[in-house]
PDB file of C-alpha atoms and ligand atoms in Angstrom:
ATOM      1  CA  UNK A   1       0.000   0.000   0.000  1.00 72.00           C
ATOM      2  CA  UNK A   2       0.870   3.531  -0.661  1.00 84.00           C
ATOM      3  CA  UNK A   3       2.569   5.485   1.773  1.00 92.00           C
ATOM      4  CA  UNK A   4       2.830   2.633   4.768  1.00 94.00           C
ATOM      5  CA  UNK A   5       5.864   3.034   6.104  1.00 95.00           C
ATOM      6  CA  UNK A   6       4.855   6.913   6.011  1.00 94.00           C
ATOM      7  CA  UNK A   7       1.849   6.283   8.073  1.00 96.00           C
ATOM      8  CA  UNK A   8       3.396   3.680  10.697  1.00 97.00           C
ATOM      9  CA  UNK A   9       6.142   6.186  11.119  1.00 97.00           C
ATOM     10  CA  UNK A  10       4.009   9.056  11.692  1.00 97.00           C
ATOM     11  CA  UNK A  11       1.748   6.524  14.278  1.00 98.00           C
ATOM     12  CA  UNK A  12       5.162   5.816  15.976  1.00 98.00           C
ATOM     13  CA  UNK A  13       6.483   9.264  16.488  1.00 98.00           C
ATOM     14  CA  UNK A  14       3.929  11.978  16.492  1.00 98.00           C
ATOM     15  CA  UNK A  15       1.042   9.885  18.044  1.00 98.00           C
ATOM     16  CA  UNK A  16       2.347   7.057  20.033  1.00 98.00           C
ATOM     17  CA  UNK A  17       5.107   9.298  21.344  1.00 98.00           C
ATOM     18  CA  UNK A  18       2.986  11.948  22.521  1.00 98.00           C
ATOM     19  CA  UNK A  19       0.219   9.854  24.400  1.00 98.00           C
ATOM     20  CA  UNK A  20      -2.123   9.213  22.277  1.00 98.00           C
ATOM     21  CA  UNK A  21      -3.390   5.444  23.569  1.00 98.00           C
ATOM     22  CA  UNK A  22      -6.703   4.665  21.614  1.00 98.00           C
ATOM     23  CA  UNK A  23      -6.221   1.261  19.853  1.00 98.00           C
ATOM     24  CA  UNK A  24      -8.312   2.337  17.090  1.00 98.00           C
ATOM     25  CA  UNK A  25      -7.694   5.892  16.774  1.00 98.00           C
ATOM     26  CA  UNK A  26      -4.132   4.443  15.910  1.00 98.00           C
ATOM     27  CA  UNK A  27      -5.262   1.402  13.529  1.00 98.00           C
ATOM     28  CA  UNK A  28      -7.290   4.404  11.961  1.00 98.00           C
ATOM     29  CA  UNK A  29      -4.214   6.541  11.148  1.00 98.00           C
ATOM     30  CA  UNK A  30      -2.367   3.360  10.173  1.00 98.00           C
ATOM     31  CA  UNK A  31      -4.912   2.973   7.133  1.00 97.00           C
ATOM     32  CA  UNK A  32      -6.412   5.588   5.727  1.00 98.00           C
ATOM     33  CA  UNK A  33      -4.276   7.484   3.052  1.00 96.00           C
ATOM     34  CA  UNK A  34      -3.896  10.802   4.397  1.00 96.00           C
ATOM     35  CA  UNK A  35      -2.266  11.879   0.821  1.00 94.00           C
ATOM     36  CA  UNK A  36      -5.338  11.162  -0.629  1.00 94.00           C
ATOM     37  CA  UNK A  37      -7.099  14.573   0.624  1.00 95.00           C
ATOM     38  CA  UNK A  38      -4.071  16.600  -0.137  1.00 91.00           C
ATOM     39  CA  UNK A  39      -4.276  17.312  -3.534  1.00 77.00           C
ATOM     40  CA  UNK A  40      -1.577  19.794  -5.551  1.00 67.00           C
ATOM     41  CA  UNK A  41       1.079  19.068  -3.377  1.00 63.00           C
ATOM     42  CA  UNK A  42       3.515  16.490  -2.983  1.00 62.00           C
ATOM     43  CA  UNK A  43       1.939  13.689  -1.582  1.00 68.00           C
ATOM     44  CA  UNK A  44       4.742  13.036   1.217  1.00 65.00           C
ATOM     45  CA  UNK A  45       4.360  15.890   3.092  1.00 87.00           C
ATOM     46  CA  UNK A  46       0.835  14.569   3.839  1.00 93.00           C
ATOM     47  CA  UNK A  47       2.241  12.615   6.727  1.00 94.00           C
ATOM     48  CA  UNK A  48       3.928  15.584   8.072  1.00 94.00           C
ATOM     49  CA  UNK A  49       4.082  16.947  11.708  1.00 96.00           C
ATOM     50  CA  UNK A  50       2.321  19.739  10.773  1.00 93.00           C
ATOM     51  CA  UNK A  51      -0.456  21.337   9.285  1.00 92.00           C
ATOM     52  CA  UNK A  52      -0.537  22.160   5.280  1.00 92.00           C
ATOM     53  CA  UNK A  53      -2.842  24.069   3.141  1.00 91.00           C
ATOM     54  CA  UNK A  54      -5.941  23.058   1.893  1.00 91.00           C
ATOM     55  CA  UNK A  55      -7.411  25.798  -0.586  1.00 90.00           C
ATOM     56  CA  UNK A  56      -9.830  29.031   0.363  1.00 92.00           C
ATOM     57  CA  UNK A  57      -7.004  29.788   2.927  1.00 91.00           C
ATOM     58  CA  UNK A  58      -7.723  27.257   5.199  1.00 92.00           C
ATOM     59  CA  UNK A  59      -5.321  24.082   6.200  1.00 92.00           C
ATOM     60  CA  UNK A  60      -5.858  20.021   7.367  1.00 92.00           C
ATOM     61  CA  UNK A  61      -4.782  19.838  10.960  1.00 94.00           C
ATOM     62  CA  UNK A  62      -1.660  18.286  11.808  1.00 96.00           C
ATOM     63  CA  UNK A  63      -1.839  14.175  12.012  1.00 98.00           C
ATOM     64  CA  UNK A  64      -1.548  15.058  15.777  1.00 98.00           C
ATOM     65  CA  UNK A  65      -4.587  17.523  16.470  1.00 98.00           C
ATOM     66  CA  UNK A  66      -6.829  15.470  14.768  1.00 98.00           C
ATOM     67  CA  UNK A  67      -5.719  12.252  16.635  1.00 98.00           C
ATOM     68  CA  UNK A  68      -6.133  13.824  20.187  1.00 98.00           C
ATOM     69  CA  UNK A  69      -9.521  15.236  18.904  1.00 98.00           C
ATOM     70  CA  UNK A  70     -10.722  12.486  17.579  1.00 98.00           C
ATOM     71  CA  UNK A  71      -9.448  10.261  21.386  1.00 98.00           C
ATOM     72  CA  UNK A  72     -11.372  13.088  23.240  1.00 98.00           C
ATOM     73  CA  UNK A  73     -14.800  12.077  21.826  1.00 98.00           C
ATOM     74  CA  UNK A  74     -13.892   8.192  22.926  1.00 98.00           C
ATOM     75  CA  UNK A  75     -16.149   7.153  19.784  1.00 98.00           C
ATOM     76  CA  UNK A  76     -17.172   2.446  20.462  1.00 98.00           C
ATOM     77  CA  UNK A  77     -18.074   2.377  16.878  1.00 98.00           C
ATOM     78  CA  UNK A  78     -22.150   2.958  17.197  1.00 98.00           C
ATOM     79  CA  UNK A  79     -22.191   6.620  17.432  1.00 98.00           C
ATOM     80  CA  UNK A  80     -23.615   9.536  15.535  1.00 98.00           C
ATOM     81  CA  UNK A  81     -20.665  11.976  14.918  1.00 99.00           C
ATOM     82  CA  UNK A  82     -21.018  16.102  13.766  1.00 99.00           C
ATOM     83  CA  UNK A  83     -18.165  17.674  12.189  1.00 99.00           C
ATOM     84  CA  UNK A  84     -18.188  21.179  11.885  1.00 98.00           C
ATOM     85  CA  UNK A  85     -15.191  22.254   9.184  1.00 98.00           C
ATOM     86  CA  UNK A  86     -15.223  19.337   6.877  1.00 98.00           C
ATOM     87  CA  UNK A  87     -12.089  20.960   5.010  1.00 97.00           C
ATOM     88  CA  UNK A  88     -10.084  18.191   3.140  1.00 97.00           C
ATOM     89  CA  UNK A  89     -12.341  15.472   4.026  1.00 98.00           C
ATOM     90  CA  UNK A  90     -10.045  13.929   6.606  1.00 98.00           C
ATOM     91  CA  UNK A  91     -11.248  14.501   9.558  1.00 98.00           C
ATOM     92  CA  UNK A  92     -14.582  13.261   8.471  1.00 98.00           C
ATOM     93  CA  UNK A  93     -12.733   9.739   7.266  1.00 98.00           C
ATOM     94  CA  UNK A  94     -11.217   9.492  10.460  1.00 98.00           C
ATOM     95  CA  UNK A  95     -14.386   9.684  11.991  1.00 98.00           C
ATOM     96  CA  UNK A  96     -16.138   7.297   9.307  1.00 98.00           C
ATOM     97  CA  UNK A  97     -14.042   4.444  10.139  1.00 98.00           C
ATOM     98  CA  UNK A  98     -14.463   4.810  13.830  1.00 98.00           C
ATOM     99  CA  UNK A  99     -18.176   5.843  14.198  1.00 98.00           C
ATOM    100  CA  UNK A 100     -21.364   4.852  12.662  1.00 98.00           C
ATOM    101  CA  UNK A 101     -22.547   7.749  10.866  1.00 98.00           C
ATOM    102  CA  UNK A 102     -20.983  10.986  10.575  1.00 99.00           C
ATOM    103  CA  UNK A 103     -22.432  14.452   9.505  1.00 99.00           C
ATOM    104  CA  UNK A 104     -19.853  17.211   8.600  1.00 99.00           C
ATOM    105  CA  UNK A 105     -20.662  20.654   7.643  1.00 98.00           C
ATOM    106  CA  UNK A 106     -18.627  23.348   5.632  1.00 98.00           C
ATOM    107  CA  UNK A 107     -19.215  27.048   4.534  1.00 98.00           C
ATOM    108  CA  UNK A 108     -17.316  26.844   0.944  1.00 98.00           C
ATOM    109  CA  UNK A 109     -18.595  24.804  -1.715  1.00 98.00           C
ATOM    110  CA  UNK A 110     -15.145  24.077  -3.238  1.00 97.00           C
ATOM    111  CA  UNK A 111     -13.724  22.238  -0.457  1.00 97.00           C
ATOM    112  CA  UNK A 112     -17.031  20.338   0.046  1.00 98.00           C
ATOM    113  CA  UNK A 113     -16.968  19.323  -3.837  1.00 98.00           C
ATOM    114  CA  UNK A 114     -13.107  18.091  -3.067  1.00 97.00           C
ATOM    115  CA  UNK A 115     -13.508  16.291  -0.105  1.00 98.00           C
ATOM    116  CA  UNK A 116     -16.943  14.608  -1.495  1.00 98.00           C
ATOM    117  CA  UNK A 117     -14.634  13.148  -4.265  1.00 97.00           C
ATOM    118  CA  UNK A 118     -12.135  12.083  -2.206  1.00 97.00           C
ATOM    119  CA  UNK A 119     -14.557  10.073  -0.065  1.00 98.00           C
ATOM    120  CA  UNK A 120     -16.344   8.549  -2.610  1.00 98.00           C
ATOM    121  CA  UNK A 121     -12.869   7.478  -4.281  1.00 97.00           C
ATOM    122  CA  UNK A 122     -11.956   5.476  -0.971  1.00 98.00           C
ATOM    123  CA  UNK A 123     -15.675   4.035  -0.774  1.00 98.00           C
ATOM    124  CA  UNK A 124     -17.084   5.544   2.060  1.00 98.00           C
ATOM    125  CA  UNK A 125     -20.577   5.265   2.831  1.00 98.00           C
ATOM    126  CA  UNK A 126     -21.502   6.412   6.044  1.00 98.00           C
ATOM    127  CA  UNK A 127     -20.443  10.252   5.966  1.00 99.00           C
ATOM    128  CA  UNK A 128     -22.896  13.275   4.600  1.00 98.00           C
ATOM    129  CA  UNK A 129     -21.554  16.432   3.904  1.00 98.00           C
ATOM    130  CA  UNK A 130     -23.522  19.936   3.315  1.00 98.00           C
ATOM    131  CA  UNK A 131     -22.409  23.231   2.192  1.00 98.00           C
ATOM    132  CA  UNK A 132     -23.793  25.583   5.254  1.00 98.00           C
ATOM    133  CA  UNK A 133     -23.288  27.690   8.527  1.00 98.00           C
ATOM    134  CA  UNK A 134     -21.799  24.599  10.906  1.00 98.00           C
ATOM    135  CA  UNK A 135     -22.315  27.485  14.041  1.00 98.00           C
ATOM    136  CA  UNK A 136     -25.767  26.493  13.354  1.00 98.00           C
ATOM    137  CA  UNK A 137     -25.539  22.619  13.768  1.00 98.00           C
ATOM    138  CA  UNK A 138     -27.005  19.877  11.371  1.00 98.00           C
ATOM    139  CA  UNK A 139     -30.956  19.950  12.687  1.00 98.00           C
ATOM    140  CA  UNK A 140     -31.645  17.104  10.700  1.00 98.00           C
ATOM    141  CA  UNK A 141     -30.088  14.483  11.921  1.00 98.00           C
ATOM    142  CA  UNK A 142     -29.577  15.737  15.264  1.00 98.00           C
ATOM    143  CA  UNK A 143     -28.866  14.798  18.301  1.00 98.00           C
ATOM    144  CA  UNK A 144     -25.303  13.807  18.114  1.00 99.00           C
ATOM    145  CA  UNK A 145     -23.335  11.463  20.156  1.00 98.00           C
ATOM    146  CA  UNK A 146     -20.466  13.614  19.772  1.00 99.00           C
ATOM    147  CA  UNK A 147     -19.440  16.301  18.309  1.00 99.00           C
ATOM    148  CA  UNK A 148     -16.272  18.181  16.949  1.00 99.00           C
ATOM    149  CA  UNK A 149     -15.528  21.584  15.708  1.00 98.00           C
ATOM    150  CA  UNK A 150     -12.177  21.993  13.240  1.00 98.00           C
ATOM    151  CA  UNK A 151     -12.067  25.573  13.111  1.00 98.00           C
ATOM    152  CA  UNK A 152     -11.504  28.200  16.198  1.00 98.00           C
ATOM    153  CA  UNK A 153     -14.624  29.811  18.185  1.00 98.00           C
ATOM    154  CA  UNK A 154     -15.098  32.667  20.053  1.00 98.00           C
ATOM    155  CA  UNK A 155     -17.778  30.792  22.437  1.00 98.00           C
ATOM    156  CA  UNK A 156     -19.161  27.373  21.793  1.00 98.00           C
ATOM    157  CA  UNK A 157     -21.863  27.785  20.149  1.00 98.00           C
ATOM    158  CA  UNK A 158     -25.653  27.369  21.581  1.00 98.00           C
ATOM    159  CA  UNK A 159     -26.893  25.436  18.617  1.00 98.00           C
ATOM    160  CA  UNK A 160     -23.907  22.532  19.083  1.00 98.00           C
ATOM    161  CA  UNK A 161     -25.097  21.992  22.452  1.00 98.00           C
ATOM    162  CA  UNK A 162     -28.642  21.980  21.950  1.00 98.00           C
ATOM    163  CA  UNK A 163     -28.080  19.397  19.131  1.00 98.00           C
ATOM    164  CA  UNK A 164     -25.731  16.957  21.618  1.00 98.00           C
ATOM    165  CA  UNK A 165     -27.496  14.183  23.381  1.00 98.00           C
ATOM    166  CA  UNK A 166     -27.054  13.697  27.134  1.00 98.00           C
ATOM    167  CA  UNK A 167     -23.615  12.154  28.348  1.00 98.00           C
ATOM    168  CA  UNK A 168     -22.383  13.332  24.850  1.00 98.00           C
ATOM    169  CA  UNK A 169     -18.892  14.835  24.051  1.00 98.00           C
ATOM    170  CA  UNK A 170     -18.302  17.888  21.962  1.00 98.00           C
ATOM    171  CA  UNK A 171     -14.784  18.729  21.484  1.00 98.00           C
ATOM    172  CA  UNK A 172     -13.809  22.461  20.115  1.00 98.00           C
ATOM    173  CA  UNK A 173     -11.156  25.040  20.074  1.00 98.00           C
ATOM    174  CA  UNK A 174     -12.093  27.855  22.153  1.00 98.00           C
ATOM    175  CA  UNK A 175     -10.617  31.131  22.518  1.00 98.00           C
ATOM    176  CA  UNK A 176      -8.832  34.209  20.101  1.00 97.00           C
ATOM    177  CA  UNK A 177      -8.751  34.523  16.432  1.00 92.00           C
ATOM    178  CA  UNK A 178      -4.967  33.333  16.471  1.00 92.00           C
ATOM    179  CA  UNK A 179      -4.762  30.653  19.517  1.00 96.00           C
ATOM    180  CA  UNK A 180      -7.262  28.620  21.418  1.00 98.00           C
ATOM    181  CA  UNK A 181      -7.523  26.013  23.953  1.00 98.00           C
ATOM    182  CA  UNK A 182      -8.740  22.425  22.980  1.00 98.00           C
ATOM    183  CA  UNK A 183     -11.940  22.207  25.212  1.00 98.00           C
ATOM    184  CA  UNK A 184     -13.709  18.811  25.689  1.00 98.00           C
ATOM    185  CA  UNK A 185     -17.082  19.761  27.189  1.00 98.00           C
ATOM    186  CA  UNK A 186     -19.404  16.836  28.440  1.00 98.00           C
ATOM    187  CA  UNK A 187     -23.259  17.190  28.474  1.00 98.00           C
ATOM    188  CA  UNK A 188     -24.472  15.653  31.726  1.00 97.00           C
ATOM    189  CA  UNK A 189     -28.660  16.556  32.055  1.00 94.00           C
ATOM    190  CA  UNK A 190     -28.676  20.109  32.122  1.00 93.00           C
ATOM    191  CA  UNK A 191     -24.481  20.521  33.427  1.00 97.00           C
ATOM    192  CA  UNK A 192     -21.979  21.422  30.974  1.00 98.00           C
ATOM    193  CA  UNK A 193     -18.303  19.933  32.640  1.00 98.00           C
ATOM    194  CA  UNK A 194     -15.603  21.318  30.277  1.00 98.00           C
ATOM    195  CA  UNK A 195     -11.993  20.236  30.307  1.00 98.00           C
ATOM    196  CA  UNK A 196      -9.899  22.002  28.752  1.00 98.00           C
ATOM    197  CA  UNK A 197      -6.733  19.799  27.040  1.00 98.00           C
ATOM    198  CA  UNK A 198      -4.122  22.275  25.264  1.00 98.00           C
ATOM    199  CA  UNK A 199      -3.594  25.016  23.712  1.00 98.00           C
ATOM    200  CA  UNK A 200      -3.781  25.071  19.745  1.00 97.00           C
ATOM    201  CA  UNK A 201      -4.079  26.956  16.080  1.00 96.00           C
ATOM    202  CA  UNK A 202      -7.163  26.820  14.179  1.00 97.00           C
ATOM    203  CA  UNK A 203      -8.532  28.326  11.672  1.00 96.00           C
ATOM    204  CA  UNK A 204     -11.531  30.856  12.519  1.00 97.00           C
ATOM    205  CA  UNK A 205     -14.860  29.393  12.971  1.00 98.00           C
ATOM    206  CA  UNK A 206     -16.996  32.004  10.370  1.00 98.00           C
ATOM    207  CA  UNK A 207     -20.985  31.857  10.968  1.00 98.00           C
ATOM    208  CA  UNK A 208     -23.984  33.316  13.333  1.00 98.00           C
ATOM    209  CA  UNK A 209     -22.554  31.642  16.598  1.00 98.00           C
ATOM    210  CA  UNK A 210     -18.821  31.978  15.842  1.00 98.00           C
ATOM    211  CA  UNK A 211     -16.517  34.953  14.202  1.00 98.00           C
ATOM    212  CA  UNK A 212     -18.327  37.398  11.804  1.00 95.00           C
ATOM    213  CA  UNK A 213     -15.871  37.272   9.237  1.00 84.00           C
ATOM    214  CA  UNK A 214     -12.186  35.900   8.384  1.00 78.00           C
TER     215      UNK A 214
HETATM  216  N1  SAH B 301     -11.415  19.030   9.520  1.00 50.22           N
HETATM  217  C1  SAH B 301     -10.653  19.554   8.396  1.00 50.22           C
HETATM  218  C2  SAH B 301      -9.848  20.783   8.762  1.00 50.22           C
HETATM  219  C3  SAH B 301     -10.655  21.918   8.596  1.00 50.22           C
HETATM  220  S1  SAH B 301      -9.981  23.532   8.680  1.00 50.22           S
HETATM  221  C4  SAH B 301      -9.782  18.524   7.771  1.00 50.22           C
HETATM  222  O1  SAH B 301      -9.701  17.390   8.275  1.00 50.22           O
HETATM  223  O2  SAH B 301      -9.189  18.823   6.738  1.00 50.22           O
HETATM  224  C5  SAH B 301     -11.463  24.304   9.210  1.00 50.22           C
HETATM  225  C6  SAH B 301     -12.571  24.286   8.215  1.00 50.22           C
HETATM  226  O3  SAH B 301     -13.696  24.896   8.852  1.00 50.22           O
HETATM  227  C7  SAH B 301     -12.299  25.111   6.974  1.00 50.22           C
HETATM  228  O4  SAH B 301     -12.480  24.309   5.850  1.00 50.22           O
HETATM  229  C8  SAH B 301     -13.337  26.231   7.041  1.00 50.22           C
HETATM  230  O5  SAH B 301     -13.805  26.635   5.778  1.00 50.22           O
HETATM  231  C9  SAH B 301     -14.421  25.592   7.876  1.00 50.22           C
HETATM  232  N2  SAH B 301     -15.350  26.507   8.552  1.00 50.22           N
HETATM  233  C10 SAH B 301     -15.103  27.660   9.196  1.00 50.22           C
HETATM  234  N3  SAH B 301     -16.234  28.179   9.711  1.00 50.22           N
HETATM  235  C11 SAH B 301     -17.244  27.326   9.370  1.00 50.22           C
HETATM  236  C12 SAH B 301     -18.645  27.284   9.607  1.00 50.22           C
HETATM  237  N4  SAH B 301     -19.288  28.235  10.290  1.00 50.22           N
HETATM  238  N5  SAH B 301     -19.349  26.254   9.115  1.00 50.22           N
HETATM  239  C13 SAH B 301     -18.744  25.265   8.419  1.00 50.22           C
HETATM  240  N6  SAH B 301     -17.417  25.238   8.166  1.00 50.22           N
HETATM  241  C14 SAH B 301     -16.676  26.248   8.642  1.00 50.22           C
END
């Protein structure tokens, strides 16, 4: 397979190293061809320790943000994910192999279109993307087991927790326009318990609930 000893390597010393302990968060990195979503560049920086462009001036997480993120929600394999800030697509993937259904939103219709493709190229079947304002939620299909935001808010916003069922986890980088802090926040009956992980760098969360403009 493309790219293996890439993706064990990057397993080994960016996640392993750094504590990340979920069996099949790591079997999930192991397979899925990160390259895959990162088109126009060269394919071997996709297993990089660090983030890289995506188009519309937004960037895929590094292979280590969206492991930890991913371990926060602590996702069995029958859950109902939200993504807010589909982006490349691989995020969404990540979360396809380890959940039941996912549901990711994103504001521009070019990186939908891309990462649409580049799911439907691997085979999955169990992720839905729309074009829309992710602040808002996915009212549809809601409630969510879990959910995760990809992109930095001001406050979390109302409509996420409304649309996460009880004992769910929504994981979301809270804080400034340039730096946040990785907050895990657990809906127990009408208590919010956050804990907050680590700092981190995301890209602003645009909508109603989040930052009026980029
Ligand atoms: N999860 C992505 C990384 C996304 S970067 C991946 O795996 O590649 C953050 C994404 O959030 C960007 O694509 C940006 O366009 C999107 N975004 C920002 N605000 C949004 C909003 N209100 N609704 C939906 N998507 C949003």
């Amino acid at each position: 397979m493309a790219y293996e000893t890439e993706r064990n390597e990057m397993v080994a010393q960016q996640l392993m190293s750094r504590g990340i302990g979920d069996k099949r968060v790591l079997e999930t990195f192991r397979d899925l061809p990160r390259h895959e979503f990162i088109s126009g560049q060269t394919s071997s920086g996709a297993y990089a320790d660090h983030p890289l462009s995506i188009g519309e001036g937004q960037t895929i997480s590094q292979p280590y943000m969206v492991a930890l993120m991913t371990e926060c929600l602590r996702l069995e394999g029958n859950e109902k994910v939200l993504e807010i800030g589909t982006g490349s697509g691989y995020q969404a993937a990540v979360l396809g192999c380890l959940a039941a259904e996912v549901y990711s939103v994103e504001r521009f219709q070019s990186l939908a279109d891309k990462a649409q493709q580049v799911l439907d190229k691997i085979g999955f079947k169990n992720i839905k993307i729309k074009v829309g304002d992710g602040t808002l939620g996915w009212q549809e299909f809601a409630p969510y087991d879990a959910i995760v935001v990809t992109a930095g808010a001001p406050h979390t916003p109302v409509s996420l927790i409304k649309q996460l069922k009880n004992n769910g986890r929504l994981a979301i980088p809270v804080g400034g326009s340039l730096n946040q802090v990785l907050t895990v926040i657990e809906k127990k009956g009408k208590k919010l318990l956050p804990t907050e992980i680590c700092g981190c760098v995301f890209v602003p969360l645009v909508g109603e609930e989040g930052w009026q403009k980029d």
